[in-house]
Each structure stands twice: as structure tokens, then as C-alpha cells.
PDB file of C-alpha atoms in Angstrom:
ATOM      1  CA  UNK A   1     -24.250 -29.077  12.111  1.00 83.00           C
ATOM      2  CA  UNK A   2     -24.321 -25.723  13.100  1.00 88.00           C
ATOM      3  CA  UNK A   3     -26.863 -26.023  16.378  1.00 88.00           C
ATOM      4  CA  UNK A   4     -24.335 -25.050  18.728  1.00 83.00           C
ATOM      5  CA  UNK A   5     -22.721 -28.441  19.448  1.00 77.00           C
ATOM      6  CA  UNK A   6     -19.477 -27.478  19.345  1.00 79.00           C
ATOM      7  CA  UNK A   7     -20.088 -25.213  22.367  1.00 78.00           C
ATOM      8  CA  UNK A   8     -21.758 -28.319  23.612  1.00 81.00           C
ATOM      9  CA  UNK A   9     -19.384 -30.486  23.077  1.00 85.00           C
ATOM     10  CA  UNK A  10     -16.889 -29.028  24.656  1.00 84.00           C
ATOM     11  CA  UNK A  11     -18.302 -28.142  27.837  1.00 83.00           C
ATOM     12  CA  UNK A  12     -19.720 -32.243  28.216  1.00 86.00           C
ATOM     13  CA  UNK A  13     -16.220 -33.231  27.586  1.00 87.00           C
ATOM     14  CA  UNK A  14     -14.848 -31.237  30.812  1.00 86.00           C
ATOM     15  CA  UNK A  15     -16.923 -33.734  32.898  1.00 86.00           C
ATOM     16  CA  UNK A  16     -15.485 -36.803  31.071  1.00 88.00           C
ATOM     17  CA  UNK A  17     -11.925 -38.718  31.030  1.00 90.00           C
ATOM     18  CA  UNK A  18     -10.291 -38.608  27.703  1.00 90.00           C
ATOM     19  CA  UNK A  19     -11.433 -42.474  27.478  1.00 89.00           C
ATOM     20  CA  UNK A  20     -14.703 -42.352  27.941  1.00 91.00           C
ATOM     21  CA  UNK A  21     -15.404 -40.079  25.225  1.00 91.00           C
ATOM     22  CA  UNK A  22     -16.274 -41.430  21.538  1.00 87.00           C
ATOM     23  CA  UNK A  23     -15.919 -38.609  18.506  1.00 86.00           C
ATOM     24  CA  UNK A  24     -17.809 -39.746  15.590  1.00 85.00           C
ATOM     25  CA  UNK A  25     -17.545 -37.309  12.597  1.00 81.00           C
ATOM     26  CA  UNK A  26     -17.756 -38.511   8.849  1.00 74.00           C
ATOM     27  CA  UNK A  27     -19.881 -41.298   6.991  1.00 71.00           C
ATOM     28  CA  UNK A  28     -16.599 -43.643   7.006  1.00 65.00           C
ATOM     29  CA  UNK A  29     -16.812 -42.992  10.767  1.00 69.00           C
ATOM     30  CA  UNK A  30     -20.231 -43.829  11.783  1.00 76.00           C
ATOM     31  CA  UNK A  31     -20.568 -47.567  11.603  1.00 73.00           C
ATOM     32  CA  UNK A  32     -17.780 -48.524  13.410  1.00 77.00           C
ATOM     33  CA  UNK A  33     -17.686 -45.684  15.881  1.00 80.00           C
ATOM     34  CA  UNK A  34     -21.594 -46.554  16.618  1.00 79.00           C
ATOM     35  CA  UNK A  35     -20.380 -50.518  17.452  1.00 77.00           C
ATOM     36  CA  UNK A  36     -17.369 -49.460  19.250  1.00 80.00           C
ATOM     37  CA  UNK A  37     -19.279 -46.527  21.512  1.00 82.00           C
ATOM     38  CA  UNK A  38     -21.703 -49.512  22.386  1.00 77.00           C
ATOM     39  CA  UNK A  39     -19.060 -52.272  22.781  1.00 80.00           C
ATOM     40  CA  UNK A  40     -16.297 -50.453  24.433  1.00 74.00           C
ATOM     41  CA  UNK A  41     -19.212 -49.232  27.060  1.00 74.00           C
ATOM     42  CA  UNK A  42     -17.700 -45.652  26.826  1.00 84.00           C
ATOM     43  CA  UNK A  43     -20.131 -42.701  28.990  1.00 89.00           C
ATOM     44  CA  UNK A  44     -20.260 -40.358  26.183  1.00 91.00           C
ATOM     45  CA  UNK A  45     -20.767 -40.395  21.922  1.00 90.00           C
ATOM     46  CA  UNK A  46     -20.752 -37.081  20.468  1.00 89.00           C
ATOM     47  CA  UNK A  47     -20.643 -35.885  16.835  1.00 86.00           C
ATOM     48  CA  UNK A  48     -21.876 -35.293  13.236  1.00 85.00           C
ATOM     49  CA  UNK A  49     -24.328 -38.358  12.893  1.00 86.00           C
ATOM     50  CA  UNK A  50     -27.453 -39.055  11.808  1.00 89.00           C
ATOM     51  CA  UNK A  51     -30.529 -41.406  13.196  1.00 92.00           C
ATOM     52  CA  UNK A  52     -30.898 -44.950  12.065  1.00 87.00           C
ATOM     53  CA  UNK A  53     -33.803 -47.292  13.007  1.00 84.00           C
ATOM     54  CA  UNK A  54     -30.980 -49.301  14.551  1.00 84.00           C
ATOM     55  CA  UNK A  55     -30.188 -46.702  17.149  1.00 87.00           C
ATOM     56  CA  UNK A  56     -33.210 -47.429  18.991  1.00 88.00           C
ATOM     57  CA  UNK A  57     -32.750 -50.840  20.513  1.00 85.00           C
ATOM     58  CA  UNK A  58     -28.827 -50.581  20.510  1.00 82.00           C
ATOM     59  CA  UNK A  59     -28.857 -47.689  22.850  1.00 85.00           C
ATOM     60  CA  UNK A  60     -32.703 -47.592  24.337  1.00 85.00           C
ATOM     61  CA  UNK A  61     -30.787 -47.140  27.930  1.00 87.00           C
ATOM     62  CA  UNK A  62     -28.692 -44.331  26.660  1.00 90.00           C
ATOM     63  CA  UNK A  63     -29.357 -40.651  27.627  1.00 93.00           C
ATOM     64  CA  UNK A  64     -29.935 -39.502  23.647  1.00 94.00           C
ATOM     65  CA  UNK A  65     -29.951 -35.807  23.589  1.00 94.00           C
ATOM     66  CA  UNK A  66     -29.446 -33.491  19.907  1.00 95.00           C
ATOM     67  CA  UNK A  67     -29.850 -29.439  19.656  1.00 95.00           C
ATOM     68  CA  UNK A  68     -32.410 -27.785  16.945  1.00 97.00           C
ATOM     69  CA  UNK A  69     -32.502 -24.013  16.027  1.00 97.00           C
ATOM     70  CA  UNK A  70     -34.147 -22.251  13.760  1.00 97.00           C
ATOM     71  CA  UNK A  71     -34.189 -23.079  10.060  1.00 98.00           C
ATOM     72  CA  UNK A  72     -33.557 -19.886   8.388  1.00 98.00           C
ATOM     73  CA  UNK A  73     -30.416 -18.904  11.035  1.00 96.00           C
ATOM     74  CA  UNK A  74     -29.154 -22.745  10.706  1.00 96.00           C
ATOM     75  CA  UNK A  75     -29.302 -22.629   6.722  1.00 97.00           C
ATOM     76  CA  UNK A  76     -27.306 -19.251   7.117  1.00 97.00           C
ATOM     77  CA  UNK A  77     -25.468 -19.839   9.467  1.00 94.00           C
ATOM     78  CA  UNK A  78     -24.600 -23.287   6.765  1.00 95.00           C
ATOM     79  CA  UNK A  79     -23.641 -21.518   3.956  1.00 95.00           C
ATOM     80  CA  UNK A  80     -20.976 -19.552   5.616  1.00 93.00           C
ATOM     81  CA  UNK A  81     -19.700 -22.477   7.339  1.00 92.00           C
ATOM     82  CA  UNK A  82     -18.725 -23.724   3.792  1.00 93.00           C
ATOM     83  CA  UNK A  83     -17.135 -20.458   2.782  1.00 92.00           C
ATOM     84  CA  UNK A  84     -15.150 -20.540   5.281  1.00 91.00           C
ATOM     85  CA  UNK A  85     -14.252 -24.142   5.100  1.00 89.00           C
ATOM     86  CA  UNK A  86     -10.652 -25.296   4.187  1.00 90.00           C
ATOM     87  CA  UNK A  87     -11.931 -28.812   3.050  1.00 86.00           C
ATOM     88  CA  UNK A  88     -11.199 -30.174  -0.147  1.00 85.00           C
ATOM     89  CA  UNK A  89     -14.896 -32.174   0.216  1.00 83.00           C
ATOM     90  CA  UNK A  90     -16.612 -28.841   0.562  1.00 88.00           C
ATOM     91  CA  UNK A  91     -14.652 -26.775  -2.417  1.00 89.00           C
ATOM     92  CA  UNK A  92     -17.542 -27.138  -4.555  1.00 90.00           C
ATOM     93  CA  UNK A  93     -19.457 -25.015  -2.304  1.00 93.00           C
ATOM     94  CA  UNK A  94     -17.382 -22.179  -1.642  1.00 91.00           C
ATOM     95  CA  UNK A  95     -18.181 -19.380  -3.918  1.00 88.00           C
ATOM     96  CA  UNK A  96     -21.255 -20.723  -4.224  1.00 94.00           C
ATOM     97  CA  UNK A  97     -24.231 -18.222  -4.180  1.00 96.00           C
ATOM     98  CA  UNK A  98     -26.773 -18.457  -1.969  1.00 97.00           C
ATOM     99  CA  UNK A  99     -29.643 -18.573  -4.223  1.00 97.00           C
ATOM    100  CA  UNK A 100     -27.936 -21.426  -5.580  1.00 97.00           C
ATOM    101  CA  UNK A 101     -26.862 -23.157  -1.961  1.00 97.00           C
ATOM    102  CA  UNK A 102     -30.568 -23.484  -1.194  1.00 98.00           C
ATOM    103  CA  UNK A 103     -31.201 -25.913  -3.976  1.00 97.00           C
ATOM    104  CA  UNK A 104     -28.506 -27.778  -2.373  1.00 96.00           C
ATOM    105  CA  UNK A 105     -29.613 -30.680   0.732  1.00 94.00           C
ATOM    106  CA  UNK A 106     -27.951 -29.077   2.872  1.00 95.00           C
ATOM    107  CA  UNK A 107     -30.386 -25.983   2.728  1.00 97.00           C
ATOM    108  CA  UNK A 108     -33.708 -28.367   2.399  1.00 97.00           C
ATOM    109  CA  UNK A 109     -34.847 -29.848   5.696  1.00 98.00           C
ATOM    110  CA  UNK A 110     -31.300 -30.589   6.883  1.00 96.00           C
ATOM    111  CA  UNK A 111     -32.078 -31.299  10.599  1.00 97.00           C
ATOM    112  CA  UNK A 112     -35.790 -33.553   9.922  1.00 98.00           C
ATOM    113  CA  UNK A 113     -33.629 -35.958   7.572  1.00 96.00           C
ATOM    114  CA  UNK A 114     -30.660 -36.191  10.072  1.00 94.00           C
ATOM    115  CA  UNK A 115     -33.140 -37.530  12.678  1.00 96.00           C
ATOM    116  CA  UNK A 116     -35.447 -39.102  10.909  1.00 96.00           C
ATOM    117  CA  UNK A 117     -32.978 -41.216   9.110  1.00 93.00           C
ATOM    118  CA  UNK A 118     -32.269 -39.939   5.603  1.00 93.00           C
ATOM    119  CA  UNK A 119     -29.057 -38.616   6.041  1.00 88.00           C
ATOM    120  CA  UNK A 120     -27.787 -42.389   5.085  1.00 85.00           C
ATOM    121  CA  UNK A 121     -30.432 -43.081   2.789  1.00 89.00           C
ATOM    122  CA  UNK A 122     -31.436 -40.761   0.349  1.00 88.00           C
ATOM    123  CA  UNK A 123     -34.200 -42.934  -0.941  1.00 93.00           C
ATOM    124  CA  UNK A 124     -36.545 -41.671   2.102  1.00 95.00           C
ATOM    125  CA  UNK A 125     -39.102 -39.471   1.396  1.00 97.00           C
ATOM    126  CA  UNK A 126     -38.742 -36.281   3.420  1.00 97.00           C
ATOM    127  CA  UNK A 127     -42.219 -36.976   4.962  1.00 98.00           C
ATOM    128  CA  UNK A 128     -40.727 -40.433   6.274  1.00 97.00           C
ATOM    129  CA  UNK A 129     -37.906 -38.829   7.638  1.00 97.00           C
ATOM    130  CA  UNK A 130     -40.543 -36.437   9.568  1.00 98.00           C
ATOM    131  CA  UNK A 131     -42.347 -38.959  11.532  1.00 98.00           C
ATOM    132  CA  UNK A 132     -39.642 -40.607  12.169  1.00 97.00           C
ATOM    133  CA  UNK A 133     -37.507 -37.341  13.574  1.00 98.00           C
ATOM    134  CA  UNK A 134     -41.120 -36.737  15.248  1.00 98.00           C
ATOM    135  CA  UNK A 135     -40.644 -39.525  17.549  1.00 97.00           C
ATOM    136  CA  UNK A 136     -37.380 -38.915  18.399  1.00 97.00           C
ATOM    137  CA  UNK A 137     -38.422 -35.257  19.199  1.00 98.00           C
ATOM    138  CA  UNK A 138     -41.450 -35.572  21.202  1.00 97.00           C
ATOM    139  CA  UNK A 139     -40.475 -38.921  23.397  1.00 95.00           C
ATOM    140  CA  UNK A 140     -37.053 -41.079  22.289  1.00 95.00           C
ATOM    141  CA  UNK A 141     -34.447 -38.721  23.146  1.00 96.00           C
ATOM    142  CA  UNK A 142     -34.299 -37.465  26.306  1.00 96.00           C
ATOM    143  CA  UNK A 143     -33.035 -34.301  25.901  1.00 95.00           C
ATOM    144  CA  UNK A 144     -33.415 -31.641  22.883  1.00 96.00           C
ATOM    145  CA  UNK A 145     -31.689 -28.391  23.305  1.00 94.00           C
ATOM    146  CA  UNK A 146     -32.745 -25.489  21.130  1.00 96.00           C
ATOM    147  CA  UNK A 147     -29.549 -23.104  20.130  1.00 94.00           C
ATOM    148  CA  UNK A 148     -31.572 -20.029  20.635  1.00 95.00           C
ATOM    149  CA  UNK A 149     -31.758 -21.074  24.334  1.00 94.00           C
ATOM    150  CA  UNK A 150     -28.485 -22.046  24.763  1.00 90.00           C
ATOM    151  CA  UNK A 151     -27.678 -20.813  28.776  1.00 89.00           C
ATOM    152  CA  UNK A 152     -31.105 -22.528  29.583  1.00 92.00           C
ATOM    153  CA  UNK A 153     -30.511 -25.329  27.769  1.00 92.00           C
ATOM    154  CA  UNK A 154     -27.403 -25.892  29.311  1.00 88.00           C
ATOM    155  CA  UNK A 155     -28.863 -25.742  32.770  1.00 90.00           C
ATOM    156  CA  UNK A 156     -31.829 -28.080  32.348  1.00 92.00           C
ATOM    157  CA  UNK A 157     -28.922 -30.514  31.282  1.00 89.00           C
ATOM    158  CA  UNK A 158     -26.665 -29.915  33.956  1.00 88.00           C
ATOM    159  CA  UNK A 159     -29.924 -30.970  36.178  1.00 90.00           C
ATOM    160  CA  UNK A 160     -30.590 -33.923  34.064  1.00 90.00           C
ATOM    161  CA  UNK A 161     -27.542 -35.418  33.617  1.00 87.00           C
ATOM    162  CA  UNK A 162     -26.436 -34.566  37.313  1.00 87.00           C
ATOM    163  CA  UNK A 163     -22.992 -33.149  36.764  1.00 82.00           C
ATOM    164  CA  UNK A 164     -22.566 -29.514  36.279  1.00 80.00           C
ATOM    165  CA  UNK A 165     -21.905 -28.490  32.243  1.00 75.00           C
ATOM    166  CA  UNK A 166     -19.155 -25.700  31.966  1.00 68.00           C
ATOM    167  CA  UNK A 167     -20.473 -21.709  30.506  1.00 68.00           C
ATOM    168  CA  UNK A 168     -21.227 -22.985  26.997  1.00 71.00           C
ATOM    169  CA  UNK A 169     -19.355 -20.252  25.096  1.00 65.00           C
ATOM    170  CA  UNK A 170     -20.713 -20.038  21.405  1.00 60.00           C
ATOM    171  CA  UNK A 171     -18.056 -21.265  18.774  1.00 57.00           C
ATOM    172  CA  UNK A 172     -17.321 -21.532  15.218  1.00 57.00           C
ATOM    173  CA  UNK A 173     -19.535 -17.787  15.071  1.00 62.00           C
ATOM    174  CA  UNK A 174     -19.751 -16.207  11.705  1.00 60.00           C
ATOM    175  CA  UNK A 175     -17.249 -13.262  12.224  1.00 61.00           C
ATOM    176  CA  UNK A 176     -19.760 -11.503   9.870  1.00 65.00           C
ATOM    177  CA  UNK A 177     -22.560 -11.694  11.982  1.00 72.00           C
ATOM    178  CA  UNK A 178     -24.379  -8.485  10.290  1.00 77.00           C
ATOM    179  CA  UNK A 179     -24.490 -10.223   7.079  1.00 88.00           C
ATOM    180  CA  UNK A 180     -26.302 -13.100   8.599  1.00 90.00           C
ATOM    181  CA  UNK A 181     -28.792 -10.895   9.861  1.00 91.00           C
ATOM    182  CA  UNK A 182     -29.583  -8.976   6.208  1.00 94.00           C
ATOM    183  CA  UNK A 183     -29.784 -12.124   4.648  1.00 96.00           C
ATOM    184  CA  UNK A 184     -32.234 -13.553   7.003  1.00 96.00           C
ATOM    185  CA  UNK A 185     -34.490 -10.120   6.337  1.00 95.00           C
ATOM    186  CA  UNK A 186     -33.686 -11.010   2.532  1.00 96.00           C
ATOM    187  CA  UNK A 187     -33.932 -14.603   2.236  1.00 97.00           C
ATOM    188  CA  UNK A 188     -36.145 -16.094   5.381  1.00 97.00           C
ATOM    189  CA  UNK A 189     -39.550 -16.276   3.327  1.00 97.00           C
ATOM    190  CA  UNK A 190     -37.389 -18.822   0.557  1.00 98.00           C
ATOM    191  CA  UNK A 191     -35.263 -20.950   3.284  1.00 98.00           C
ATOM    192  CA  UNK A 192     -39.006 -21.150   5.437  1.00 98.00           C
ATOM    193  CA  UNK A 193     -40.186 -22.196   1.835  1.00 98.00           C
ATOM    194  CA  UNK A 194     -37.822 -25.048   1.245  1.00 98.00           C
ATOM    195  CA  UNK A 195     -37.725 -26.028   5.399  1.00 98.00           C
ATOM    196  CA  UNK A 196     -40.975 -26.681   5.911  1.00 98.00           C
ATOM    197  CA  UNK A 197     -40.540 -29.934   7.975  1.00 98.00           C
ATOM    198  CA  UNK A 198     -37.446 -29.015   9.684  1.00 98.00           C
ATOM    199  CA  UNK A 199     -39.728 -25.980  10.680  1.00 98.00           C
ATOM    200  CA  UNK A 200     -42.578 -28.121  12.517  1.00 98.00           C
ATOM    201  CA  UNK A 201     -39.845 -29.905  14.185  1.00 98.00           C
ATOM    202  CA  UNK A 202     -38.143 -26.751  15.654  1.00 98.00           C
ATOM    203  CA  UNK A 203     -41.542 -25.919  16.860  1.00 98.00           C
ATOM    204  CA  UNK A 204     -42.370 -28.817  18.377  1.00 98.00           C
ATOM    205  CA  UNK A 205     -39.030 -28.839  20.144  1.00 98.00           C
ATOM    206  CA  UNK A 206     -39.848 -25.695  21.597  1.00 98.00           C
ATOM    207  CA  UNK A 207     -43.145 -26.832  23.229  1.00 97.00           C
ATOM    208  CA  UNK A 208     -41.231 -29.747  24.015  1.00 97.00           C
ATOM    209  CA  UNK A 209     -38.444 -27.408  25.799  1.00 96.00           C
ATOM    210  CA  UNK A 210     -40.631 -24.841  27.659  1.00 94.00           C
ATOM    211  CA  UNK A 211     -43.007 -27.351  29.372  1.00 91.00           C
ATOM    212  CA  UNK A 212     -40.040 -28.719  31.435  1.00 71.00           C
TER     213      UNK A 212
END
């Protein structure tokens, strides 16, 4: 969340039928829309999700591509999401401060426990979830955008995948932009602090990104 895929998304599905396309949003979702992506041999599986050691056999033929951007402009970029957010789920977060949203998970190495498998499983050290997220970074998927890149990014994968991705037009912005940028001057020594891991991944994603 909050990497630019919904700019992403919607540019991959111009250059897919309706059909071929499998969302897959929500823990009650991701079993099942995993099985039927795989059964159902639909082109393209796209959505909130997180890694499981499973993954890698049951789709080691699939083009597996994710986006990763900076820690402190993700966590930011987070927080506001859930301001803003008319869910009943995230109610407990609005309001919230921010001092107080970066004792939360979602402010502590969000993206390294996505990939590396503890978004499911909360018993996994965040140094398991690491190497596993490493591998997926540096070799198993073969793509990883980085948000900060976005009009590059989009163009390497238009060359990879061999179709031609739409503009990717940013979406879902913060409509108070400024205040993202004071509270990264503000706050970007404690979220580096508490992202540590999801920091060494971002930077290995870059290497990763500008050798191509």
C-alpha cells in the first residue's frame, strides 16, 4: 500500500480483458483469489497481498513484479491514507497522532514483512521476513518498480512485458502534499529509526533498478 500501485494498476488493466484480470484485496480474499488466479489460468493478479513461501512453486513461471519507495514518504504518505479513510476497519486510526501511528505495524517495516512473509504470520521475526523479502528483491520477482521512478519504471515494464503500459498518472495523492513534506523534515530521523529493514530493501531495489 501506498507505492503507487493504483497508478499501476490501472494502466496494466488497459492492456487486459475484463476476464483475465484477478483483484485480490483483503485477508478473506487472498486464499481463494491466489487458487482461483492459478486455476482459472487468468494473465494478470493484482492487489493488496502479501508473500507466502507457497507463492514460489505455485507461480515460479509467472512474471512477479511489486513497487518499493521510500520508507519515510510511504509511512507518511500511510498515515494520511487512514485519515482520510471512510472504513469502519480503519476508524481506530483516524485521529490518531502520528507519534502514536508509528508504534503501530503499519509504520514498522511495512513493505520487508509484506514480502518476506509476515504479513500472515505475525510470529516471524522481522529479520526472517528480511531474507526472505531479500530474495524476492534481488532474483524471484522479475520486476521491482520504485515509486520515486515511476515514468521509468513504467517504461522498463512496458519493454519487459512487451505491451505498451498507459501514462501512469499518480492517484490516491495526499491533497495536502505540503504537510507531507514538513513532516518528513520533522519526523524522517524516527520513521528511518523504526524502518530499518524496509530501508535496506529500498536500497537494494534501487541498485537492483538502475543496473538494468
Amino acid at each position: 500500500p501506498k507505492t503507487g500501485g493504483t497508478a499501476v494498476k490501472k494502466a496494466l488493466k488497459q492492456e487486459f480483458k475484463p476476464n483475465d484480470v484477478q483483484l485480490i484485496y483483503g485477508f478473506e480474499n487472498f486464499k481463494h483469489g491466489l487458487r482461483d488466479f492459478a486455476d482459472n489460468k487468468k494473465k494478470l493478479a493484482i492487489g493488496h497481498f502479501g508473500w507466502e513461501a507457497q507463492m514460489e512453486s505455485l507461480f515460479k513461471d509467472a512474471f512477479k513484479m511489486t513497487f518499493l519507495r521510500h520508507p519515510t514518504a510511504r509511512v507518511i504518505s500511510h498515515y494520511w491514507h487512514f485519515q482520510r479513510s471512510p472504513h469502519e476497519g480503519d476508524q481506530y486510526l483516524r485521529g490518531m497522532s502520528f507519534e502514536d501511528f508509528l508504534e503501530t505495524p503499519f509504520a514498522q517495516n511495512w513493505q520487508t514483512k509484506r514480502l518476506g512473509g509476515g504479513l500472515y504470520d505475525s510470529s516471524l521475526s522481522v529479520e526472517i521476513c528480511f531474507a526472505e523479502a531479500l530474495k524476492n528483491v534481488e532474483f524471484r520477482f522479475e520486476f521491482i518498480g520504485i515509486t520515486e521512478q515511476m515514468e521509468r519504471s513504467a517504461a522498463i515494464l512496458s519493454k519487459e512485458l512487451s505491451i505498451q503500459i498507459a501514462e501512469v498518472k499518480r492517484k490516491n495523492v495526499n491533497p495536502e502534499k505540503a504537510k507531507e513534506e514538513e513532516m518528513a523534515k520533522k519526523y524522517g530521523e524516527a520513521i528511518l529509526l523504526k524502518n530499518q529493514y524496509d530501508m535496506m530493501l529500498y536500497n537494494t531495489a534501487v541498485k537492483r533498478f538502475f543496473s538494468k
